[in-house]
CSV table of C-alpha atoms in Angstrom, one decimal:
chain,number,residue,atom,x,y,z
A,1,MET,CA,0.0,0.0,0.0
A,2,ALA,CA,2.8,2.4,0.9
A,3,ALA,CA,4.5,1.7,-2.5
A,4,LYS,CA,1.2,2.5,-4.3
A,5,ALA,CA,0.8,5.8,-2.3
A,6,ALA,CA,4.3,6.8,-3.2
A,7,ALA,CA,3.7,6.0,-6.9
A,8,VAL,CA,0.6,8.1,-6.9
A,9,THR,CA,2.3,11.0,-5.1
A,10,GLN,CA,5.2,10.8,-7.6
A,11,ALA,CA,2.7,10.9,-10.5
A,12,VAL,CA,0.8,13.8,-9.1
A,13,GLN,CA,4.0,15.8,-8.4
A,14,SER,CA,5.4,15.1,-11.9
A,15,ALA,CA,2.1,16.2,-13.5
A,16,PHE,CA,2.4,19.6,-11.9
A,17,VAL,CA,6.1,20.2,-12.5
A,18,VAL,CA,6.5,23.6,-14.3
A,19,ASP,CA,9.5,24.6,-16.2
A,20,PRO,CA,11.3,27.5,-14.4
A,21,ALA,CA,10.6,30.9,-15.9
A,22,PRO,CA,13.3,32.2,-18.2
A,23,PRO,CA,15.5,34.9,-16.6
A,24,PRO,CA,14.5,38.5,-17.2
A,25,ILE,CA,16.0,40.5,-20.0
A,26,TYR,CA,16.8,43.5,-17.9
A,27,ARG,CA,17.5,44.4,-14.3
A,28,ARG,CA,15.5,47.5,-13.5
A,29,LEU,CA,17.1,50.0,-11.2
A,30,ARG,CA,15.1,53.0,-10.0
A,31,GLY,CA,16.8,56.3,-9.7
A,32,TYR,CA,16.4,60.1,-9.6
A,33,THR,CA,16.9,62.4,-12.6
A,34,PHE,CA,17.3,65.5,-10.5
A,35,ASP,CA,16.9,66.0,-6.8
A,36,PRO,CA,15.4,63.2,-4.6
A,37,SER,CA,13.3,65.9,-2.8
A,38,LEU,CA,11.4,66.7,-6.0
A,39,SER,CA,9.8,63.3,-5.7
A,40,THR,CA,7.8,64.6,-2.7
A,41,ARG,CA,5.9,67.1,-4.9
A,42,LEU,CA,3.1,66.0,-7.2
A,43,ASP,CA,4.0,68.5,-9.9
A,44,THR,CA,7.6,67.2,-10.2
A,45,ALA,CA,7.5,63.6,-9.0
A,46,VAL,CA,6.7,62.1,-12.4
A,47,VAL,CA,9.7,63.8,-14.2
A,48,ASN,CA,12.1,63.2,-11.3
A,49,GLU,CA,12.1,59.4,-11.2
A,50,THR,CA,13.4,57.1,-13.9
A,51,THR,CA,14.1,53.5,-14.4
A,52,TYR,CA,17.4,52.4,-15.7
A,53,TYR,CA,17.3,49.2,-17.7
A,54,VAL,CA,20.6,47.2,-17.2
A,55,ASP,CA,21.1,44.0,-19.1
A,56,TRP,CA,20.3,41.0,-16.9
A,57,GLU,CA,23.3,39.1,-15.5
A,58,ALA,CA,22.5,35.7,-13.9
A,59,LYS,CA,25.8,35.4,-12.0
A,60,LEU,CA,26.9,38.5,-10.1
A,61,GLU,CA,30.0,38.4,-8.0
A,62,LYS,CA,30.0,39.8,-4.5
A,63,GLY,CA,29.6,43.5,-4.5
A,64,PRO,CA,27.6,43.0,-6.7
A,65,VAL,CA,29.9,43.0,-9.7
A,66,GLY,CA,29.1,41.9,-13.2
A,67,GLU,CA,29.6,42.9,-16.8
A,68,TYR,CA,26.9,45.6,-16.7
A,69,LEU,CA,26.4,46.3,-13.0
A,70,GLU,CA,28.9,47.1,-10.4
A,71,VAL,CA,29.0,48.7,-7.0
A,72,MET,CA,31.8,51.2,-7.5
A,73,GLU,CA,34.9,50.6,-5.5
A,74,SER,CA,37.2,52.6,-7.8
A,75,ASP,CA,40.2,54.6,-6.5
A,76,ASP,CA,39.0,57.3,-8.9
A,77,LEU,CA,35.4,57.5,-7.5
A,78,VAL,CA,33.8,61.0,-7.7
A,79,ALA,CA,30.4,61.8,-6.2
A,80,MET,CA,28.1,64.5,-7.6
A,81,ILE,CA,25.3,66.0,-5.5
A,82,PRO,CA,22.9,67.9,-7.6
A,83,VAL,CA,21.0,69.8,-4.8
A,84,HIS,CA,20.7,73.5,-4.0
A,85,ARG,CA,21.6,73.6,-0.3
A,86,GLN,CA,19.9,76.9,0.5
A,87,THR,CA,16.6,75.5,-0.8
A,88,ALA,CA,17.1,72.4,1.2
A,89,GLY,CA,17.8,74.5,4.3
A,90,ASP,CA,14.8,76.7,3.6
A,91,ARG,CA,12.6,73.5,3.6
A,92,HIS,CA,14.3,72.3,6.8
A,93,TRP,CA,15.9,69.3,5.1
A,94,ASP,CA,19.0,67.9,6.7
A,95,PHE,CA,21.1,68.0,3.6
A,96,PRO,CA,23.5,66.7,3.0
A,97,TYR,CA,22.6,64.0,5.5
A,98,GLY,CA,25.5,63.8,7.9
A,99,GLN,CA,26.3,60.1,7.8
A,100,LEU,CA,25.9,59.9,4.0
A,101,TRP,CA,28.0,63.1,3.5
A,102,ASP,CA,30.8,61.7,5.7
A,103,ARG,CA,30.7,58.3,4.0
A,104,LEU,CA,30.8,59.9,0.5
A,105,LYS,CA,33.8,62.0,1.4
A,106,VAL,CA,35.6,58.9,2.6
A,107,LYS,CA,34.7,56.7,-0.3
A,108,ALA,CA,35.4,59.4,-2.9
A,109,LYS,CA,38.5,60.6,-1.1
A,110,GLY,CA,37.0,64.1,-0.7
A,111,ARG,CA,36.0,64.3,-4.4
A,112,VAL,CA,32.4,65.3,-3.8
A,113,LEU,CA,31.1,67.8,-6.3
A,114,LEU,CA,28.2,70.0,-5.3
A,115,ALA,CA,25.9,71.6,-8.0
A,116,ASP,CA,25.9,74.8,-5.9
A,117,GLY,CA,29.5,74.5,-4.6
A,118,ASP,CA,32.5,76.7,-5.0
A,119,LEU,CA,33.6,77.1,-8.6
A,120,ASP,CA,37.3,76.9,-7.7
A,121,VAL,CA,38.5,73.3,-7.7
A,122,GLU,CA,41.4,74.4,-5.6
A,123,LYS,CA,39.0,74.9,-2.7
A,124,LEU,CA,38.1,71.2,-2.5
A,125,THR,CA,40.4,70.9,0.5
A,126,ASP,CA,39.1,67.5,1.6
A,127,ALA,CA,40.1,66.1,-1.8
A,128,ARG,CA,43.5,67.8,-1.8
A,129,SER,CA,44.4,66.4,1.5
A,130,ALA,CA,43.2,62.9,0.8
A,131,LEU,CA,44.8,62.4,-2.6
A,132,SER,CA,48.3,61.8,-3.7
A,133,ASP,CA,49.9,64.6,-5.9
A,134,GLU,CA,49.3,62.4,-9.0
A,135,GLU,CA,45.6,61.7,-8.1
A,136,TRP,CA,45.1,65.4,-7.4
A,137,LYS,CA,46.5,66.4,-10.8
A,138,ARG,CA,44.3,63.8,-12.6
A,139,PHE,CA,41.2,65.0,-10.7
A,140,LYS,CA,41.8,68.7,-11.5
A,141,LYS,CA,42.4,67.9,-15.2
A,142,ARG,CA,39.1,66.0,-15.5
A,143,THR,CA,37.0,68.4,-13.5
A,144,LYS,CA,35.4,71.6,-14.7
A,145,LEU,CA,33.3,73.8,-12.4
A,146,GLU,CA,31.3,76.4,-14.2
A,147,GLN,CA,28.4,78.7,-13.2
A,148,LEU,CA,25.9,76.7,-15.2
A,149,TYR,CA,27.3,73.2,-14.9
A,150,VAL,CA,29.7,70.9,-13.2
A,151,GLU,CA,31.6,68.5,-15.4
A,152,HIS,CA,33.8,65.6,-14.5
A,153,ARG,CA,35.2,63.6,-17.4
A,154,ILE,CA,35.5,59.8,-16.9
A,155,PRO,CA,38.3,58.2,-19.0
A,156,CYS,CA,37.3,55.3,-21.2
């Protein structure tokens, strides 16, 4: 009787085996196009959020790291903060958030560019003190701070 029950159970289970779904084509990553605070307003939330479609990778290394996706651990890491600090202060937003600000400065070796920051790259004293002379020269050469924009060129 037990053998018959086991055979019936096996038959039922095999009848309901479904092939696994194929892997997705893309990995969807949500991000902001401007300032995260704009997502709190109905009139700007729709244009402020975007979805980045990154090709799917089944095997990501620790980090994660893959062909298309990587948590950046580069020695040349530069962070850009596109927020107007006076507006943030007027709205009583704690910006930049202390712990995040401190961590960004450490990970980027002081190379944190602010959209409303000083236009003189020489005044980025956190970066100057954290970088070697060669790193500092490379950073200055790749960075352009203008009244209307901030540019940092990434070598290919």
